The first five atom37 places (N, CA, C, CB, O) and aatype in JSON, in Angstrom:
{
  "aatype": [11, 6, 19, 10, 10, 6, 7, 13, 12, 13, 14, 10, 6, 5, 15, 3, 1, 5, 7, 1, 13, 10, 10, 7, 14, 18, 14, 14, 15, 4, 14, 13, 8, 18, 8, 16, 14, 14, 6, 10, 19, 19, 3, 19, 6, 0, 15, 11, 14, 10, 0, 13, 15, 17, 3, 0, 19, 0, 10, 11, 7, 16, 10, 16, 10, 10, 15, 0, 3, 14, 2, 7, 0, 13, 18, 10, 10, 11, 2, 0, 6, 0, 19, 11],
  "atom_mask": [
    [1, 1, 1, 1, 1],
    [1, 1, 1, 1, 1],
    [1, 1, 1, 1, 1],
    [1, 1, 1, 1, 1],
    [1, 1, 1, 1, 1],
    [1, 1, 1, 1, 1],
    [1, 1, 1, 0, 1],
    [1, 1, 1, 1, 1],
    [1, 1, 1, 1, 1],
    [1, 1, 1, 1, 1],
    [1, 1, 1, 1, 1],
    [1, 1, 1, 1, 1],
    [1, 1, 1, 1, 1],
    [1, 1, 1, 1, 1],
    [1, 1, 1, 1, 1],
    [1, 1, 1, 1, 1],
    [1, 1, 1, 1, 1],
    [1, 1, 1, 1, 1],
    [1, 1, 1, 0, 1],
    [1, 1, 1, 1, 1],
    [1, 1, 1, 1, 1],
    [1, 1, 1, 1, 1],
    [1, 1, 1, 1, 1],
    [1, 1, 1, 0, 1],
    [1, 1, 1, 1, 1],
    [1, 1, 1, 1, 1],
    [1, 1, 1, 1, 1],
    [1, 1, 1, 1, 1],
    [1, 1, 1, 1, 1],
    [1, 1, 1, 1, 1],
    [1, 1, 1, 1, 1],
    [1, 1, 1, 1, 1],
    [1, 1, 1, 1, 1],
    [1, 1, 1, 1, 1],
    [1, 1, 1, 1, 1],
    [1, 1, 1, 1, 1],
    [1, 1, 1, 1, 1],
    [1, 1, 1, 1, 1],
    [1, 1, 1, 1, 1],
    [1, 1, 1, 1, 1],
    [1, 1, 1, 1, 1],
    [1, 1, 1, 1, 1],
    [1, 1, 1, 1, 1],
    [1, 1, 1, 1, 1],
    [1, 1, 1, 1, 1],
    [1, 1, 1, 1, 1],
    [1, 1, 1, 1, 1],
    [1, 1, 1, 1, 1],
    [1, 1, 1, 1, 1],
    [1, 1, 1, 1, 1],
    [1, 1, 1, 1, 1],
    [1, 1, 1, 1, 1],
    [1, 1, 1, 1, 1],
    [1, 1, 1, 1, 1],
    [1, 1, 1, 1, 1],
    [1, 1, 1, 1, 1],
    [1, 1, 1, 1, 1],
    [1, 1, 1, 1, 1],
    [1, 1, 1, 1, 1],
    [1, 1, 1, 1, 1],
    [1, 1, 1, 0, 1],
    [1, 1, 1, 1, 1],
    [1, 1, 1, 1, 1],
    [1, 1, 1, 1, 1],
    [1, 1, 1, 1, 1],
    [1, 1, 1, 1, 1],
    [1, 1, 1, 1, 1],
    [1, 1, 1, 1, 1],
    [1, 1, 1, 1, 1],
    [1, 1, 1, 1, 1],
    [1, 1, 1, 1, 1],
    [1, 1, 1, 0, 1],
    [1, 1, 1, 1, 1],
    [1, 1, 1, 1, 1],
    [1, 1, 1, 1, 1],
    [1, 1, 1, 1, 1],
    [1, 1, 1, 1, 1],
    [1, 1, 1, 1, 1],
    [1, 1, 1, 1, 1],
    [1, 1, 1, 1, 1],
    [1, 1, 1, 1, 1],
    [1, 1, 1, 1, 1],
    [1, 1, 1, 1, 1],
    [1, 1, 1, 1, 1]
  ],
  "atom_positions": [
    [[113.12, 125.41, 84.92], [112.6, 124.64, 83.92], [111.4, 123.96, 84.03], [113.4, 123.83, 83.63], [111.42, 122.98, 84.77]],
    [[110.25, 124.27, 83.43], [108.83, 123.7, 83.83], [108.85, 122.23, 83.32], [107.49, 124.59, 83.11], [108.85, 121.95, 82.12]],
    [[108.87, 121.4, 84.22], [108.42, 119.69, 84.03], [107.37, 119.36, 84.76], [109.5, 118.59, 84.49], [106.65, 120.06, 85.47]],
    [[107.35, 118.09, 84.47], [106.03, 117.11, 84.7], [106.63, 115.72, 85.32], [105.12, 116.75, 83.09], [107.11, 114.84, 84.6]],
    [[106.53, 115.61, 86.83], [107.21, 114.57, 87.33], [106.13, 113.52, 88.08], [108.31, 115.15, 88.29], [105.09, 113.96, 88.56]],
    [[106.41, 112.32, 88.13], [105.59, 111.39, 88.73], [106.32, 110.61, 90.05], [105.17, 110.4, 87.6], [107.52, 110.33, 89.96]],
    [[105.84, 110.38, 90.81], [106.34, 109.68, 92.11], [105.53, 109.6, 93.34], [0.0, 0.0, 0.0], [104.37, 110.0, 93.33]],
    [[106.03, 109.14, 94.32], [105.52, 109.08, 95.69], [105.85, 110.02, 96.63], [105.84, 108.0, 96.22], [106.99, 110.49, 96.68]],
    [[104.9, 110.37, 97.46], [105.02, 111.54, 98.36], [105.47, 110.92, 99.66], [103.62, 112.38, 98.53], [104.96, 109.95, 100.23]],
    [[106.69, 111.75, 100.1], [107.15, 111.35, 101.52], [106.76, 112.41, 102.35], [108.69, 111.08, 101.69], [107.47, 113.41, 102.35]],
    [[105.74, 112.38, 103.05], [105.63, 113.6, 104.03], [106.61, 114.05, 105.22], [104.45, 113.41, 104.67], [107.25, 113.37, 106.01]],
    [[106.52, 115.34, 105.07], [107.67, 115.73, 106.22], [106.81, 116.23, 107.39], [108.85, 117.03, 105.71], [107.45, 116.6, 108.37]],
    [[105.62, 116.29, 107.45], [104.66, 116.55, 108.57], [103.63, 115.53, 108.61], [103.99, 117.89, 108.46], [103.35, 114.87, 107.61]],
    [[103.05, 115.37, 109.74], [101.66, 114.46, 109.95], [100.55, 115.62, 109.53], [101.4, 113.79, 111.81], [100.25, 116.59, 110.21]],
    [[100.05, 115.26, 108.26], [98.93, 116.19, 107.91], [98.36, 115.71, 106.96], [99.21, 117.48, 107.61], [99.07, 114.95, 106.29]],
    [[97.02, 115.9, 106.52], [96.14, 115.35, 105.24], [96.78, 116.25, 104.25], [94.3, 115.53, 105.3], [97.04, 115.78, 103.14]],
    [[97.04, 117.34, 104.47], [97.77, 118.24, 103.24], [99.13, 118.42, 103.47], [97.19, 119.73, 103.05], [99.59, 118.6, 104.6]],
    [[99.84, 118.36, 102.33], [101.03, 118.75, 102.29], [101.74, 119.81, 101.67], [101.44, 117.97, 102.03], [101.96, 119.59, 100.48]],
    [[102.15, 120.85, 102.08], [102.81, 122.14, 101.33], [104.04, 121.75, 100.9], [0.0, 0.0, 0.0], [104.33, 121.97, 99.73]],
    [[104.9, 121.16, 101.69], [105.99, 120.77, 101.35], [106.6, 119.15, 101.82], [106.7, 121.86, 101.8], [106.66, 118.75, 102.98]],
    [[106.93, 118.53, 100.81], [107.39, 117.16, 100.96], [108.46, 116.72, 99.9], [106.19, 116.25, 100.88], [108.94, 117.43, 99.01]],
    [[108.72, 115.52, 100.16], [109.92, 114.99, 99.12], [109.01, 113.96, 98.2], [111.44, 114.04, 100.02], [107.97, 113.44, 98.6]],
    [[109.55, 113.78, 97.0], [108.85, 112.88, 96.18], [109.84, 111.93, 95.64], [108.07, 113.58, 95.11], [110.84, 112.35, 95.05]],
    [[109.61, 110.68, 95.8], [110.67, 109.69, 95.47], [110.13, 108.65, 94.36], [0.0, 0.0, 0.0], [108.93, 108.7, 94.09]],
    [[110.86, 107.8, 93.76], [110.34, 106.86, 92.74], [109.95, 105.68, 93.54], [111.4, 106.49, 91.58], [109.36, 104.84, 92.86]],
    [[110.12, 105.37, 94.84], [109.09, 104.25, 95.3], [108.35, 104.78, 96.41], [109.77, 102.86, 95.76], [108.64, 105.82, 97.01]],
    [[107.22, 103.87, 96.71], [106.39, 104.41, 97.97], [107.05, 104.34, 99.08], [105.18, 103.73, 98.26], [107.98, 103.54, 99.19]],
    [[106.71, 105.1, 100.0], [107.45, 104.98, 101.38], [106.89, 103.76, 102.11], [107.25, 106.33, 102.34], [107.31, 103.74, 103.26]],
    [[106.37, 103.1, 101.91], [105.82, 101.72, 102.59], [106.67, 100.41, 101.79], [103.88, 101.57, 102.3], [106.64, 99.28, 102.28]],
    [[107.32, 100.67, 100.7], [108.06, 99.85, 100.12], [109.23, 99.13, 100.96], [108.5, 100.53, 99.1], [110.35, 99.62, 100.87]],
    [[109.06, 98.1, 101.71], [110.39, 97.64, 102.52], [111.66, 97.23, 101.64], [110.03, 96.34, 103.44], [112.73, 97.03, 102.21]],
    [[111.56, 97.09, 100.37], [112.68, 96.99, 99.67], [113.41, 98.12, 99.08], [112.43, 96.23, 98.81], [114.48, 97.9, 98.5]],
    [[112.88, 99.49, 99.17], [113.42, 100.65, 98.89], [113.64, 101.59, 100.02], [112.7, 101.2, 97.98], [113.44, 102.77, 99.74]],
    [[114.01, 101.3, 101.28], [113.62, 102.32, 102.44], [114.82, 103.46, 102.24], [113.63, 101.52, 104.18], [114.65, 104.63, 102.59]],
    [[116.0, 102.98, 101.65], [117.2, 104.17, 101.4], [117.12, 104.43, 100.22], [118.71, 103.86, 101.65], [117.65, 103.66, 99.43]],
    [[116.43, 105.61, 99.73], [116.64, 106.18, 98.47], [117.79, 107.2, 98.26], [115.46, 106.77, 98.12], [117.83, 108.13, 99.07]],
    [[118.65, 107.14, 97.36], [119.64, 107.9, 97.25], [119.31, 109.48, 97.11], [120.33, 107.37, 96.2], [118.27, 109.64, 96.47]],
    [[119.76, 110.45, 97.45], [119.58, 111.92, 97.02], [119.08, 112.23, 95.68], [120.82, 112.6, 97.11], [118.15, 112.99, 95.41]],
    [[119.85, 111.51, 94.82], [119.86, 111.98, 93.28], [118.51, 111.48, 92.68], [121.2, 111.3, 92.36], [118.1, 111.9, 91.61]],
    [[117.95, 110.69, 93.32], [116.4, 109.95, 93.02], [115.52, 110.82, 93.99], [116.26, 108.04, 93.49], [114.47, 110.19, 94.15]],
    [[115.5, 111.79, 94.57], [114.59, 112.32, 95.41], [114.54, 113.85, 95.21], [114.92, 111.93, 96.8], [115.62, 114.44, 95.19]],
    [[113.47, 114.51, 95.06], [112.87, 115.83, 94.61], [112.24, 116.35, 95.94], [111.71, 115.66, 93.33], [111.3, 115.82, 96.53]],
    [[112.87, 117.4, 96.29], [112.24, 118.27, 97.41], [111.15, 119.22, 96.78], [113.41, 119.2, 98.19], [111.49, 120.09, 95.98]],
    [[109.84, 119.03, 97.16], [108.78, 119.65, 96.64], [108.11, 120.89, 97.34], [107.9, 118.69, 96.49], [107.77, 120.64, 98.5]],
    [[107.81, 122.23, 96.9], [107.1, 123.1, 97.71], [105.84, 123.5, 96.64], [108.09, 124.41, 98.27], [106.0, 124.14, 95.6]],
    [[104.8, 123.09, 97.05], [103.49, 123.02, 96.4], [103.06, 124.56, 96.49], [102.39, 121.91, 97.17], [103.28, 125.29, 97.46]],
    [[102.48, 124.89, 95.45], [101.62, 126.3, 95.19], [100.64, 126.54, 96.41], [100.62, 126.21, 93.7], [100.6, 127.57, 97.08]],
    [[99.81, 125.32, 96.6], [99.16, 125.34, 97.61], [99.08, 123.88, 98.11], [97.97, 126.01, 97.36], [99.39, 122.98, 97.32]],
    [[98.66, 123.56, 99.44], [98.93, 122.24, 99.85], [98.21, 120.91, 99.19], [98.65, 122.27, 101.21], [97.01, 121.04, 98.96]],
    [[98.65, 120.0, 98.95], [98.01, 119.09, 98.29], [97.74, 117.82, 99.29], [98.81, 118.78, 97.05], [98.44, 117.49, 100.25]],
    [[96.65, 117.26, 98.86], [96.07, 116.19, 99.76], [96.98, 114.95, 99.57], [94.47, 115.83, 99.38], [97.13, 114.44, 98.46]],
    [[97.65, 114.44, 100.82], [98.36, 113.4, 101.07], [97.88, 112.13, 100.26], [98.35, 113.23, 102.47], [96.72, 111.76, 100.4]],
    [[98.76, 111.42, 99.37], [98.33, 110.23, 98.92], [99.44, 108.9, 99.05], [97.91, 110.53, 97.5], [100.65, 109.16, 99.07]],
    [[99.06, 107.75, 99.11], [99.96, 106.68, 99.12], [100.09, 106.24, 97.8], [99.57, 105.62, 99.98], [100.99, 105.41, 97.62]],
    [[99.22, 106.7, 96.56], [99.42, 106.2, 95.39], [100.41, 107.42, 94.64], [97.95, 105.83, 94.71], [100.56, 108.55, 95.13]],
    [[101.06, 106.93, 93.31], [101.67, 107.78, 92.87], [100.97, 109.06, 92.28], [102.37, 107.18, 92.14], [99.87, 108.94, 91.75]],
    [[101.59, 110.29, 92.36], [100.99, 111.52, 91.88], [101.81, 112.03, 90.73], [100.87, 112.58, 92.99], [102.94, 111.6, 90.51]],
    [[101.28, 112.9, 90.06], [101.85, 113.47, 88.94], [101.85, 114.97, 89.27], [101.08, 113.09, 87.63], [100.78, 115.45, 89.64]],
    [[102.92, 115.77, 89.18], [103.13, 116.98, 89.6], [103.81, 117.69, 88.55], [103.79, 116.99, 90.81], [104.71, 117.11, 87.94]],
    [[103.45, 119.05, 88.21], [104.04, 119.92, 87.37], [104.75, 121.25, 88.06], [102.99, 120.27, 86.42], [104.25, 121.75, 89.07]],
    [[105.8, 121.74, 87.52], [106.35, 122.89, 88.34], [107.55, 123.22, 87.61], [0.0, 0.0, 0.0], [107.85, 122.79, 86.5]],
    [[108.35, 124.17, 88.45], [109.62, 124.64, 87.84], [110.76, 123.79, 88.68], [109.79, 126.39, 87.98], [110.74, 123.9, 89.9]],
    [[111.66, 123.02, 88.11], [112.59, 122.27, 88.61], [113.77, 123.18, 88.68], [112.77, 121.04, 87.83], [113.88, 124.07, 87.84]],
    [[114.77, 123.01, 89.73], [115.79, 123.63, 89.95], [116.93, 122.92, 90.65], [115.4, 124.64, 90.55], [116.75, 122.06, 91.51]],
    [[117.98, 123.27, 90.26], [119.18, 122.25, 90.92], [119.49, 122.97, 92.22], [120.75, 122.06, 89.91], [119.52, 124.2, 92.23]],
    [[119.72, 122.25, 93.31], [120.1, 122.78, 94.4], [121.73, 122.62, 94.61], [119.26, 122.17, 95.45], [122.39, 122.02, 93.76]],
    [[122.28, 123.14, 95.67], [123.87, 122.96, 95.65], [123.97, 121.45, 96.23], [124.8, 124.2, 96.7], [123.14, 120.94, 96.98]],
    [[125.15, 120.85, 95.74], [125.56, 119.55, 95.78], [125.65, 119.12, 97.25], [126.85, 119.39, 95.03], [126.75, 118.63, 97.53]],
    [[124.87, 119.18, 98.13], [125.0, 118.86, 99.35], [124.81, 117.29, 99.66], [124.12, 119.69, 100.03], [123.67, 116.83, 99.66]],
    [[125.75, 116.59, 99.88], [125.52, 115.09, 100.06], [124.69, 114.66, 101.08], [126.69, 114.42, 100.28], [124.54, 113.46, 101.28]],
    [[124.07, 115.58, 101.81], [123.03, 115.15, 102.81], [121.8, 115.44, 102.21], [123.13, 115.83, 104.19], [120.88, 114.77, 102.67]],
    [[121.55, 116.1, 101.49], [120.1, 116.41, 101.06], [119.76, 116.28, 99.53], [0.0, 0.0, 0.0], [120.59, 115.9, 98.71]],
    [[118.34, 116.66, 99.18], [118.28, 116.47, 97.96], [119.03, 117.4, 96.86], [117.07, 116.44, 97.81], [119.67, 118.38, 97.23]],
    [[118.93, 117.08, 95.65], [119.57, 117.76, 94.57], [118.79, 118.6, 93.76], [120.15, 116.89, 93.76], [119.3, 119.53, 93.14]],
    [[117.39, 118.3, 93.71], [116.48, 119.21, 93.23], [115.33, 119.69, 93.91], [116.08, 118.78, 92.23], [114.86, 119.03, 94.83]],
    [[114.81, 120.83, 93.54], [113.62, 121.35, 94.26], [112.74, 121.69, 92.98], [113.95, 122.72, 95.32], [113.19, 122.23, 91.97]],
    [[111.38, 121.28, 93.19], [110.28, 121.49, 92.35], [109.46, 122.66, 92.93], [109.45, 120.2, 92.21], [108.78, 122.35, 93.9]],
    [[109.4, 123.71, 92.6], [108.75, 125.06, 93.03], [107.31, 125.22, 92.43], [109.66, 126.32, 92.53], [107.08, 124.96, 91.25]],
    [[106.5, 125.6, 93.15], [105.06, 125.83, 92.48], [104.46, 124.94, 92.01], [104.98, 126.59, 91.52], [103.71, 125.12, 91.05]],
    [[104.67, 123.58, 92.66], [104.04, 122.34, 92.16], [102.56, 122.37, 92.29], [104.56, 121.13, 92.88], [101.91, 122.97, 93.15]],
    [[102.1, 121.58, 91.26], [100.48, 121.55, 91.22], [100.47, 120.15, 90.7], [99.6, 122.78, 90.15], [101.19, 119.62, 89.86]],
    [[99.35, 119.6, 91.48], [98.84, 118.08, 91.03], [98.25, 118.09, 89.71], [97.69, 117.44, 92.01], [97.39, 118.95, 89.51]],
    [[98.58, 117.22, 88.64], [98.24, 117.13, 87.24], [97.03, 115.81, 87.41], [99.8, 116.77, 86.16], [97.29, 114.74, 87.97]],
    [[95.92, 116.1, 86.92], [95.05, 115.03, 86.76], [95.07, 113.92, 85.81], [94.05, 115.51, 86.63], [94.19, 113.06, 85.84]]
  ]
}
């Protein structure tokens, strides 16, 4: 299903541009929300790498449900693009 999501980028690589990253409800620098549960995290695969930002980002893409792995994210946003 095509959706619009807002959240904060959790980079998986050290790079100015991110092709795959996690999206969460809190900034990665927030000391009060260090451990975010997997049901609040979305694994993101961008259609083309996006510039990393410490600010909240809005993304649109196709949301799919992943297998119920308790050690991983429950959701995947494919072909994600930034929305201005």
